[in-house]
Coordinates of C-alpha atoms in Angstrom, one line a residue:
M12 CA -0.1 0.0 0.0
S13 CA 1.4 3.3 -1.0
T14 CA 0.4 6.8 0.4
T15 CA 1.6 10.3 -0.9
M16 CA 2.8 13.0 1.0
S17 CA 5.6 15.8 0.9
S18 CA 8.9 15.1 2.1
D19 CA 8.4 17.9 4.9
E20 CA 5.7 15.8 6.6
E21 CA 8.5 13.5 8.0
E22 CA 9.8 16.4 10.2
F23 CA 7.9 16.0 13.5
F24 CA 8.4 18.4 16.4
D25 CA 7.1 17.9 19.9
D26 CA 5.3 21.3 19.8
E27 CA 3.4 20.1 16.7
Y28 CA 1.8 17.2 18.6
D29 CA 1.1 19.5 21.4
D30 CA -0.7 21.9 19.2
G31 CA -2.4 19.5 16.8
F32 CA -3.4 16.5 19.1
E33 CA -4.8 18.1 22.3
Q34 CA -7.1 15.8 24.1
D35 CA -10.8 16.6 23.8
D36 CA -11.9 17.4 27.2
S37 CA -15.4 16.1 26.3
M38 CA -14.1 12.8 25.8
D39 CA -13.8 10.5 28.8
G40 CA -10.3 9.0 28.6
N41 CA -11.2 6.2 30.9
D42 CA -14.1 4.8 28.6
S43 CA -12.6 1.9 26.9
V44 CA -13.6 0.9 23.5
S45 CA -14.3 -2.6 22.9
E46 CA -15.9 -4.8 20.5
P47 CA -19.7 -5.5 20.7
D48 CA -20.5 -8.6 22.8
I49 CA -22.5 -10.0 19.9
I50 CA -21.3 -9.8 16.3
D51 CA -23.7 -11.0 13.7
V52 CA -22.4 -13.9 11.8
M53 CA -24.6 -13.0 8.8
S54 CA -22.8 -9.9 8.4
P55 CA -24.5 -7.6 5.7
S56 CA -21.1 -6.5 4.6
I57 CA -20.1 -10.0 3.3
E58 CA -23.1 -10.6 1.1
D59 CA -21.4 -12.5 -1.6
A60 CA -21.6 -15.8 0.4
P61 CA -24.8 -15.7 2.5
A62 CA -25.1 -18.2 5.3
K63 CA -27.8 -20.8 4.5
K64 CA -27.9 -22.6 7.7
P65 CA -27.1 -21.8 11.5
Y66 CA -23.8 -23.5 11.5
D67 CA -22.6 -22.0 8.2
V68 CA -20.5 -18.8 8.1
A69 CA -20.9 -15.8 5.8
Y70 CA -17.5 -15.0 4.0
K71 CA -16.0 -13.4 0.8
V72 CA -13.1 -14.2 -1.2
R73 CA -10.8 -11.1 -1.5
T74 CA -8.1 -10.4 -4.2
M75 CA -4.9 -8.6 -3.2
Q76 CA -6.1 -5.4 -4.9
E77 CA -9.0 -5.5 -2.6
I78 CA -6.8 -6.0 0.4
M79 CA -4.7 -2.9 -0.6
E80 CA -7.9 -0.8 -0.9
M81 CA -9.1 -2.0 2.5
Q82 CA -5.9 -0.8 4.1
Q83 CA -6.1 2.5 2.3
K84 CA -9.6 3.0 3.4
E85 CA -8.7 2.5 7.0
V86 CA -5.7 4.8 6.8
R87 CA -7.9 7.5 5.3
K88 CA -10.5 7.1 8.2
V89 CA -7.7 7.3 10.8
Q90 CA -6.0 10.2 9.0
N91 CA -9.3 12.3 8.9
L92 CA -10.2 11.4 12.5
L93 CA -6.9 12.1 14.1
E94 CA -5.9 14.8 11.7
V95 CA -2.5 13.3 11.0
P96 CA -0.6 12.6 7.7
A97 CA -1.4 9.4 5.8
S98 CA 2.1 8.0 6.7
T99 CA 1.5 8.6 10.4
A100 CA -1.9 7.1 10.3
A101 CA -0.5 4.0 8.6
I102 CA 2.4 3.5 11.1
L103 CA -0.1 4.0 14.1
L104 CA -2.5 1.3 12.6
R105 CA 0.2 -1.3 12.1
H106 CA 1.4 -0.6 15.6
Y107 CA -1.8 -1.4 17.0
A108 CA -2.4 -4.3 14.7
W109 CA -5.0 -2.4 12.6
N110 CA -7.3 -2.1 15.6
A111 CA -8.7 1.4 15.0
E112 CA -10.8 1.4 18.2
K113 CA -7.9 0.5 20.3
L114 CA -5.7 3.1 18.5
Q115 CA -8.2 5.8 19.2
E116 CA -8.5 5.0 22.7
Q117 CA -4.9 5.0 23.4
F118 CA -4.3 8.1 21.3
W119 CA -6.9 10.3 23.0
N120 CA -5.8 9.1 26.4
D121 CA -2.2 10.0 25.9
P122 CA -1.3 11.1 22.4
A123 CA 2.5 11.6 23.1
R124 CA 2.8 8.1 24.5
A125 CA 0.9 6.6 21.6
L126 CA 3.2 8.4 19.0
L127 CA 6.3 7.3 21.1
E128 CA 5.3 3.7 21.4
A129 CA 4.5 3.6 17.5
G130 CA 7.8 4.9 16.6
L131 CA 6.8 8.4 15.5
S132 CA 7.9 10.9 18.2
P133 CA 11.2 12.3 18.2
P134 CA 13.7 11.3 21.1
S135 CA 13.1 12.6 24.5
S136 CA 16.4 14.3 24.3
P137 CA 17.0 17.2 21.8
S138 CA 17.0 16.2 18.1
T139 CA 20.7 15.6 16.9
S140 CA 22.6 15.5 13.9
T141 CA 26.0 13.9 13.4
V142 CA 28.8 16.3 12.3
L143 CA 32.6 15.6 12.0
L144 CA 34.8 16.5 15.0
P145 CA 38.5 16.3 15.7
P146 CA 40.0 12.7 16.2
S147 CA 40.1 13.2 20.0
S148 CA 36.4 12.9 20.2
P149 CA 34.7 9.7 21.6
R150 CA 33.3 7.3 19.1
H151 CA 29.6 7.6 18.3
P152 CA 27.7 4.3 17.8
V153 CA 25.1 3.7 15.0
R154 CA 22.9 0.9 13.9
S155 CA 24.9 -1.0 11.2
I156 CA 23.4 -1.4 7.8
R157 CA 23.8 -5.2 8.7
N158 CA 21.7 -4.9 11.8
T159 CA 24.5 -4.6 14.2
F160 CA 26.2 -1.9 16.0
S161 CA 29.4 -0.6 14.8
P162 CA 31.7 2.3 15.8
A163 CA 31.7 5.3 13.3
R164 CA 34.5 7.7 13.0
R165 CA 35.1 9.8 16.1
T166 CA 32.0 11.9 16.3
R167 CA 29.7 13.3 18.9
S168 CA 26.0 14.7 19.0
I169 CA 25.1 18.2 19.3
P170 CA 21.7 19.8 19.6
A171 CA 20.3 20.9 16.4
A172 CA 16.8 21.1 14.6
P173 CA 16.0 17.9 12.9
G174 CA 18.0 17.6 9.8
A175 CA 19.3 21.1 9.8
A176 CA 22.8 21.5 11.2
A177 CA 24.3 19.0 8.8
L178 CA 23.2 21.0 5.9
A179 CA 25.0 24.1 7.1
S180 CA 28.3 22.9 6.2
A181 CA 29.9 19.8 4.6
F182 CA 28.4 16.5 5.9
E183 CA 30.2 13.3 6.5
C184 CA 28.2 10.1 6.8
S185 CA 29.0 8.3 10.2
I186 CA 28.5 4.9 8.6
C187 CA 30.5 4.9 5.2
C188 CA 32.6 7.9 6.4
V189 CA 32.1 9.6 2.9
D190 CA 32.3 13.5 2.9
Y191 CA 29.6 15.4 1.0
P192 CA 30.2 19.1 0.1
K193 CA 27.7 21.6 1.2
D194 CA 26.2 22.0 -2.1
Q195 CA 25.5 18.1 -2.3
A196 CA 24.7 17.4 1.2
E197 CA 21.0 17.9 1.0
A198 CA 20.5 15.8 -2.2
Q199 CA 22.9 13.0 -1.2
T200 CA 21.7 12.4 2.3
L201 CA 18.4 11.8 4.1
A202 CA 17.1 12.3 7.8
L203 CA 14.0 11.1 9.2
G204 CA 11.9 13.1 11.7
C205 CA 14.3 12.2 14.4
G206 CA 17.0 14.2 12.7
H207 CA 19.6 11.4 12.3
R208 CA 21.1 11.9 8.9
F209 CA 22.9 9.4 6.8
C210 CA 23.8 9.1 3.1
R211 CA 21.3 7.6 0.7
T212 CA 23.7 4.8 -0.4
C213 CA 23.8 3.5 3.3
W214 CA 20.1 4.0 3.7
T215 CA 19.5 1.9 0.4
E216 CA 21.8 -0.9 1.6
Y217 CA 20.3 -0.8 5.1
L218 CA 16.6 -1.1 3.8
N219 CA 17.6 -3.7 1.2
G220 CA 19.1 -5.9 4.0
K221 CA 16.0 -5.3 6.3
V222 CA 13.6 -6.5 3.6
Q223 CA 15.4 -9.1 1.8
N224 CA 17.4 -10.8 4.6
E225 CA 15.3 -10.3 7.6
G226 CA 12.0 -10.0 6.2
E227 CA 11.0 -6.7 7.9
S228 CA 8.6 -4.3 6.5
A229 CA 6.2 -2.4 9.0
R230 CA 8.8 -1.8 11.9
I231 CA 12.0 -0.8 10.1
Q232 CA 13.9 1.7 12.5
C233 CA 16.2 4.4 12.0
M234 CA 19.9 3.5 11.7
E235 CA 20.9 5.4 14.7
N236 CA 21.7 3.4 17.9
G237 CA 18.7 3.6 20.2
C238 CA 16.5 5.4 18.0
N239 CA 13.0 3.7 17.4
R240 CA 11.8 6.1 14.6
I241 CA 9.9 4.0 12.0
V242 CA 11.0 4.5 8.4
R243 CA 7.9 5.8 6.4
E244 CA 6.7 3.7 3.5
E245 CA 7.4 6.6 1.1
I246 CA 11.1 6.6 2.2
V247 CA 11.4 2.9 1.4
D248 CA 9.7 3.4 -2.0
E249 CA 12.1 6.1 -2.8
L250 CA 15.2 4.1 -2.0
V251 CA 14.5 0.5 -2.9
T252 CA 13.4 -0.9 -6.3
G253 CA 12.6 -4.0 -8.3
N254 CA 12.2 -7.3 -6.4
V255 CA 13.0 -5.6 -3.1
S256 CA 10.2 -3.1 -3.5
K257 CA 7.8 -5.9 -4.5
K258 CA 8.9 -8.1 -1.6
Y259 CA 8.4 -5.1 0.7
H260 CA 4.8 -4.4 -0.2
N261 CA 4.1 -8.2 -0.1
L262 CA 5.3 -8.2 3.5
L263 CA 3.3 -5.4 4.4
N264 CA 0.2 -6.9 2.8
Q265 CA 1.1 -10.3 4.6
A266 CA 1.3 -8.4 8.0
Y267 CA -2.1 -6.7 7.4
V268 CA -3.8 -10.1 6.8
A269 CA -2.0 -11.7 9.7
D270 CA -3.1 -8.8 12.2
S271 CA -6.6 -9.1 11.1
P272 CA -8.8 -11.8 12.9
S273 CA -11.3 -11.7 10.0
L274 CA -8.9 -12.5 7.2
R275 CA -7.0 -15.6 6.3
W276 CA -4.7 -16.6 3.3
C277 CA -5.9 -19.4 1.3
P278 CA -3.5 -22.1 2.2
H279 CA -3.4 -24.0 -1.1
A280 CA -0.4 -23.8 -3.5
R281 CA -0.2 -21.0 -6.1
C282 CA -3.4 -19.4 -4.6
D283 CA -3.2 -15.7 -3.8
Y284 CA -6.8 -15.2 -2.7
I285 CA -7.6 -14.1 0.9
I286 CA -10.8 -15.3 2.8
E287 CA -12.7 -12.6 4.8
C288 CA -14.9 -14.0 7.5
K289 CA -16.4 -11.9 10.3
T290 CA -17.4 -14.8 12.5
P291 CA -15.9 -14.0 16.1
R292 CA -13.2 -16.3 17.3
R293 CA -15.2 -17.2 20.4
M294 CA -17.9 -18.7 18.3
L295 CA -15.7 -21.3 16.8
N296 CA -16.2 -23.6 19.8
N297 CA -19.5 -24.3 18.3
L298 CA -18.8 -23.9 14.6
V299 CA -16.8 -25.5 12.0
P300 CA -16.2 -22.5 9.6
T301 CA -15.6 -24.4 6.3
V302 CA -15.2 -22.0 3.3
T303 CA -14.5 -22.5 -0.3
C304 CA -12.0 -20.4 -2.0
N305 CA -12.2 -19.1 -5.8
C306 CA -9.4 -21.5 -6.5
G307 CA -12.2 -24.3 -6.0
R308 CA -10.5 -25.9 -2.8
D309 CA -12.1 -25.9 0.6
L310 CA -10.2 -24.9 3.8
C311 CA -11.3 -24.2 7.4
F312 CA -11.2 -20.4 8.3
G313 CA -10.9 -21.3 12.1
C314 CA -7.5 -23.1 12.1
G315 CA -6.3 -22.8 8.4
F316 CA -6.5 -26.5 7.8
A317 CA -6.2 -27.0 4.0
D318 CA -9.4 -29.1 3.5
N319 CA -12.8 -29.5 4.9
H320 CA -12.7 -31.3 8.4
R321 CA -16.4 -31.3 9.1
P322 CA -17.8 -32.5 11.4
V323 CA -14.9 -32.1 13.8
L324 CA -14.1 -28.8 15.8
C325 CA -10.7 -27.3 15.0
K326 CA -9.4 -28.1 18.6
I327 CA -10.2 -31.7 18.2
V328 CA -8.5 -31.7 14.9
R329 CA -5.4 -30.3 16.4
M330 CA -5.5 -32.9 19.3
W331 CA -6.0 -35.8 16.9
E332 CA -3.3 -34.8 14.6
K333 CA -0.8 -34.5 17.4
K334 CA -1.9 -37.8 18.8
C335 CA -1.4 -39.5 15.4
A336 CA 2.0 -37.7 15.0
D337 CA 3.8 -38.0 18.3
D338 CA 5.2 -41.1 19.9
S339 CA 2.5 -41.5 22.5
E340 CA 1.0 -44.4 20.6
T341 CA 4.5 -46.1 20.2
A342 CA 4.6 -45.9 24.0
N343 CA 1.1 -47.4 24.4
W344 CA 2.2 -50.3 22.1
L345 CA 5.3 -50.9 24.2
Q346 CA 3.3 -50.9 27.4
A347 CA 0.8 -53.2 25.8
N348 CA 3.2 -55.6 24.5
T349 CA 6.2 -55.4 27.0
K350 CA 6.3 -55.3 30.8
E351 CA 8.5 -53.7 33.4
C352 CA 10.7 -55.8 35.7
T353 CA 9.0 -55.4 39.2
K354 CA 12.5 -55.0 40.8
C355 CA 14.4 -52.5 38.4
Q356 CA 11.7 -51.4 36.1
S357 CA 13.6 -52.4 33.0
T358 CA 11.5 -53.0 29.9
I359 CA 11.2 -56.8 29.0
E360 CA 9.7 -58.3 26.0
K361 CA 8.6 -61.8 26.1
N362 CA 10.1 -63.8 23.1
G363 CA 9.1 -67.4 24.2
G364 CA 6.4 -69.5 25.8
C365 CA 7.9 -69.7 29.1
N366 CA 6.2 -67.5 31.9
H367 CA 9.2 -67.9 34.2
M368 CA 11.1 -64.7 33.3
T369 CA 14.4 -63.6 34.6
C370 CA 15.5 -59.9 34.2
K371 CA 18.8 -59.8 32.5
K372 CA 19.7 -56.5 34.3
C373 CA 19.1 -57.4 38.0
K374 CA 18.5 -61.2 37.6
W375 CA 15.0 -60.9 39.5
E376 CA 12.9 -63.9 38.7
F377 CA 9.0 -63.2 38.3
C378 CA 6.0 -64.6 36.6
W379 CA 4.9 -63.1 33.3
V380 CA 1.3 -63.8 33.9
C381 CA 0.7 -62.3 37.3
M382 CA 3.9 -60.3 37.7
G383 CA 4.5 -61.9 41.3
P384 CA 7.8 -63.3 42.5
W385 CA 8.4 -66.6 40.9
S386 CA 9.7 -67.9 44.4
E387 CA 6.0 -67.8 45.5
H388 CA 4.8 -70.2 42.9
G389 CA 6.3 -73.1 44.7
T390 CA 5.8 -76.3 42.7
S391 CA 3.4 -74.9 40.1
W392 CA 6.3 -74.5 37.8
Y393 CA 5.1 -72.9 34.6
Q394 CA 1.4 -72.9 35.3
C395 CA 0.4 -69.8 37.3
N396 CA -2.4 -70.3 39.8
R397 CA -1.8 -67.2 41.6
F398 CA -3.6 -64.8 39.1
D399 CA -5.5 -63.0 41.7
E400 CA -2.8 -62.6 44.2
R401 CA -2.5 -58.9 45.3
S402 CA 1.2 -58.8 44.1
G403 CA 0.4 -59.0 40.5
I404 CA -3.1 -57.2 40.5
D405 CA -2.0 -53.6 40.0
A406 CA 0.5 -54.7 37.2
R407 CA -2.1 -56.5 35.4
D408 CA -4.6 -53.7 35.6
T409 CA -2.2 -51.2 34.1
Q410 CA -1.4 -53.8 31.3
A411 CA -5.2 -54.5 30.6
K412 CA -5.8 -50.7 30.6
S413 CA -3.0 -49.9 28.2
R414 CA -4.0 -52.6 26.0
A415 CA -7.7 -51.5 25.9
S416 CA -6.7 -47.9 25.3
L417 CA -4.5 -48.9 22.4
E418 CA -7.2 -51.1 20.9
R419 CA -9.7 -48.3 21.0
Y420 CA -7.4 -45.9 19.4
L421 CA -6.5 -48.4 16.6
H422 CA -10.1 -48.9 16.0
Y423 CA -10.8 -45.3 15.3
F424 CA -7.5 -44.7 13.6
N425 CA -7.6 -47.5 11.3
R426 CA -11.0 -46.4 9.9
W427 CA -10.0 -42.7 9.9
A428 CA -6.8 -43.8 7.8
N429 CA -8.9 -46.1 5.6
H430 CA -11.3 -43.5 4.3
E431 CA -8.5 -41.1 3.9
H432 CA -6.8 -43.6 1.5
S433 CA -10.1 -44.8 -0.1
A434 CA -10.8 -41.0 -0.9
K435 CA -7.4 -40.9 -2.6
L436 CA -8.1 -44.1 -4.6
D437 CA -11.5 -42.6 -5.6
A438 CA -9.8 -39.5 -6.9
D439 CA -7.6 -41.8 -9.1
F440 CA -10.6 -43.7 -10.1
Y441 CA -12.1 -40.4 -11.1
K442 CA -9.4 -40.1 -14.1
A443 CA -10.3 -43.6 -15.2
T444 CA -14.0 -42.7 -15.0
E445 CA -13.6 -40.0 -17.5
K446 CA -12.4 -42.5 -20.1
K447 CA -15.2 -44.8 -19.4
M448 CA -17.6 -41.8 -19.8
E449 CA -16.2 -41.3 -23.3
Q450 CA -16.8 -44.9 -24.1
M451 CA -20.3 -44.7 -22.9
Q452 CA -20.9 -41.6 -24.9
N453 CA -19.6 -43.2 -28.2
S454 CA -21.3 -46.6 -27.7
G455 CA -24.7 -45.2 -26.6
N456 CA -25.0 -42.1 -28.9
L457 CA -25.4 -40.2 -25.6
S458 CA -24.3 -36.5 -25.1
W459 CA -21.5 -35.4 -22.8
I460 CA -24.1 -34.1 -20.4
E461 CA -26.1 -37.3 -20.3
V462 CA -22.9 -39.3 -19.0
Q463 CA -22.0 -36.8 -16.3
F464 CA -23.9 -39.0 -13.8
A465 CA -20.6 -41.1 -13.3
K466 CA -18.3 -38.1 -12.6
Q467 CA -21.0 -36.7 -10.2
A468 CA -21.2 -40.0 -8.3
V469 CA -17.4 -40.0 -7.8
D470 CA -17.6 -36.5 -6.6
V471 CA -20.4 -37.6 -4.0
V472 CA -18.2 -40.5 -2.9
I473 CA -15.2 -38.6 -2.4
R474 CA -17.0 -35.9 -0.2
A475 CA -18.7 -38.5 1.9
R476 CA -15.7 -40.3 2.6
I477 CA -14.0 -37.1 3.8
T478 CA -16.8 -36.6 6.2
L479 CA -16.6 -40.2 7.4
K480 CA -12.9 -39.9 7.8
W481 CA -13.3 -37.0 10.2
S482 CA -16.4 -38.5 11.9
Y483 CA -14.2 -41.2 13.4
C484 CA -11.8 -38.6 14.8
M485 CA -15.0 -37.0 16.5
A486 CA -16.2 -40.4 17.7
F487 CA -12.7 -41.2 19.4
Y488 CA -13.2 -38.1 21.6
L489 CA -17.0 -38.4 22.3
K490 CA -18.3 -39.7 25.7
R491 CA -20.6 -42.7 25.6
N492 CA -24.4 -41.7 25.7
N493 CA -27.5 -42.0 23.9
M494 CA -26.5 -39.2 21.6
T495 CA -23.3 -40.8 20.7
E496 CA -25.3 -43.9 19.7
L497 CA -27.4 -41.7 17.5
F498 CA -24.2 -40.2 15.9
E499 CA -22.9 -43.8 15.2
D500 CA -26.1 -45.0 13.7
N501 CA -26.0 -42.0 11.2
Q502 CA -22.3 -42.9 10.6
R503 CA -23.0 -46.5 9.9
D504 CA -25.9 -45.6 7.5
L505 CA -23.7 -43.3 5.5
E506 CA -20.7 -45.7 5.4
R507 CA -22.9 -48.5 4.1
A508 CA -24.4 -46.3 1.4
V509 CA -21.0 -45.1 0.2
E510 CA -19.6 -48.5 0.2
N511 CA -22.5 -49.7 -1.9
L512 CA -22.2 -46.8 -4.3
G513 CA -18.4 -47.2 -4.6
Y514 CA -18.8 -51.0 -5.4
S515 CA -21.4 -50.2 -8.1
L516 CA -19.1 -47.7 -9.7
E517 CA -16.2 -49.9 -9.7
Q518 CA -17.9 -53.0 -10.9
N519 CA -20.5 -51.6 -13.4
I520 CA -19.3 -48.3 -14.7
G521 CA -17.7 -50.3 -17.7
D522 CA -20.9 -52.2 -18.6
T523 CA -22.3 -50.3 -21.7
G524 CA -25.0 -52.9 -22.2
S525 CA -27.7 -51.0 -20.5
I526 CA -26.6 -47.5 -20.0
A527 CA -30.0 -46.1 -19.0
K528 CA -30.5 -48.6 -16.4
L529 CA -26.9 -48.1 -15.1
R530 CA -27.5 -44.2 -15.2
Q531 CA -30.8 -44.7 -13.2
D532 CA -29.2 -47.0 -10.7
I533 CA -26.1 -45.0 -10.0
T534 CA -28.1 -41.7 -9.9
N535 CA -30.5 -43.2 -7.3
Q536 CA -27.5 -44.5 -5.2
S537 CA -25.8 -41.0 -5.5
A538 CA -29.0 -39.3 -4.2
Y539 CA -29.2 -41.6 -1.1
V540 CA -25.5 -41.2 -0.3
Q541 CA -25.9 -37.4 -0.5
K542 CA -29.1 -37.6 1.7
R543 CA -27.3 -39.7 4.3
H544 CA -24.2 -37.4 4.1
D545 CA -26.5 -34.2 4.7
I546 CA -28.3 -36.0 7.5
L547 CA -24.9 -36.8 9.3
L548 CA -23.6 -33.3 9.0
D549 CA -26.7 -31.4 9.7
D550 CA -27.4 -33.4 13.0
T551 CA -23.8 -33.2 14.1
L552 CA -23.3 -29.6 13.3
R553 CA -26.7 -28.7 15.0
G554 CA -25.7 -30.6 17.9
Y555 CA -22.8 -28.2 18.6
L556 CA -25.0 -25.1 18.7
E557 CA -27.5 -27.1 20.9
Q558 CA -24.7 -28.3 23.1
R559 CA -25.6 -32.0 22.8
W560 CA -22.2 -33.5 22.4
Q561 CA -20.1 -34.3 25.4
F562 CA -16.4 -35.0 24.9
S563 CA -13.9 -36.8 26.9
V564 CA -11.5 -33.9 26.4
E565 CA -12.0 -30.2 27.2
V566 CA -13.1 -28.2 24.1

């Protein structure tokens, strides 16, 4: 985003702010400005994608040009309200993460502090310029163009109006130590409002490094050591060009999207669209905000997941992915298939049929079945008749619980993974279906539209499998009650319908004997799968709003 203003606007003085930004006595500085407690999900400002059901969210797909226009609009509003230059308004908004209400509250409560924290006010000490002094003077540190602090030539700071003293005579840049005659100093050097002047060559190299190497944009500071003055956007545009300038503005736009809770980048490759959704974050506990980008792909606005994970809440998706990815299940397997020596707690795996175990580490002898000392088994030899002895009950209980927990996890994980794998196979089958559609079209003298039923059926199967996949994730965390049984009934009905349709597609799609009958059969099954799919989603998502679901974890 670019704004236009004269170069004189960079020169700020304390008295300028005292005169121009006096706090209005009619405004109560203690009144905080907060967002409304209730924000309408069906925001009228996002009318292009109206919500159709209570659990759907209204959203709009934005282009980069629209994002830039949104920034400019907000800058103009703050500029007019606070009566500041456009560049000042932009820096203030970026400092307050584009929260105009918070900015106004802080600004009217304490204008000087708001400007200082945003990097706009001059230093508390008099503004200075760096001028050459005799070699005996102490070194004056400046911020290096490589973002380190390096000693310049022997200089010292003397009071002066911002940017004025250095232009009264020849100027030496305190970074590169190049001398500029009086008649060239103004054209070849540059100072921010803080008055710290350096040559344009050093400024350009410094800004290139900040953008290219460090990825900075909105908070690039003055090169002077300890000065937090922010470099205006116009200064950067004047000094950097080409790919650096392009990257700089891309970084500004990325920061704007990242700061806004109502904006999110489409996560899919080679897509530059941005999704705008006004649904408050606090409502996401009861919603799964799935949206469709203009690139044709689904995503979750709540967590940024690059697909549709309905009917599962974002928090549960994160827990499930972590559970599947970390080593916790490996530990469960070890606990279920190995045991610890009751003496030294070393892990032991049974590799034979004998229940008489001897720990290789401490030589302790115990029974694999009851975990009790082997010496208590007497003449029972390798048949344990002490299974209920107290010495082994705790160990057996822990073992049984671990095994049951692992079996339960694997039950849901295997079905989750199976539907994920099947959806990928169905996507591959989709390509083969297109060839068979051509065969049906040629053999039956049908139009291209008349054979689209096969393609549409594959689409229905893939969508249903994705929903079934995530339904097993949800089922894993659900507490057992009557509502859970209803959920599993809907899940079972959808799964059965999907498998029947999938089988019909694989076995019969190549049969060109009776295309009319095949089309009718596939169409009917597709409609039934879609119906069962809608029933499962509708009941589950409404259940969140009605708070019918109880989970074994906190959501």
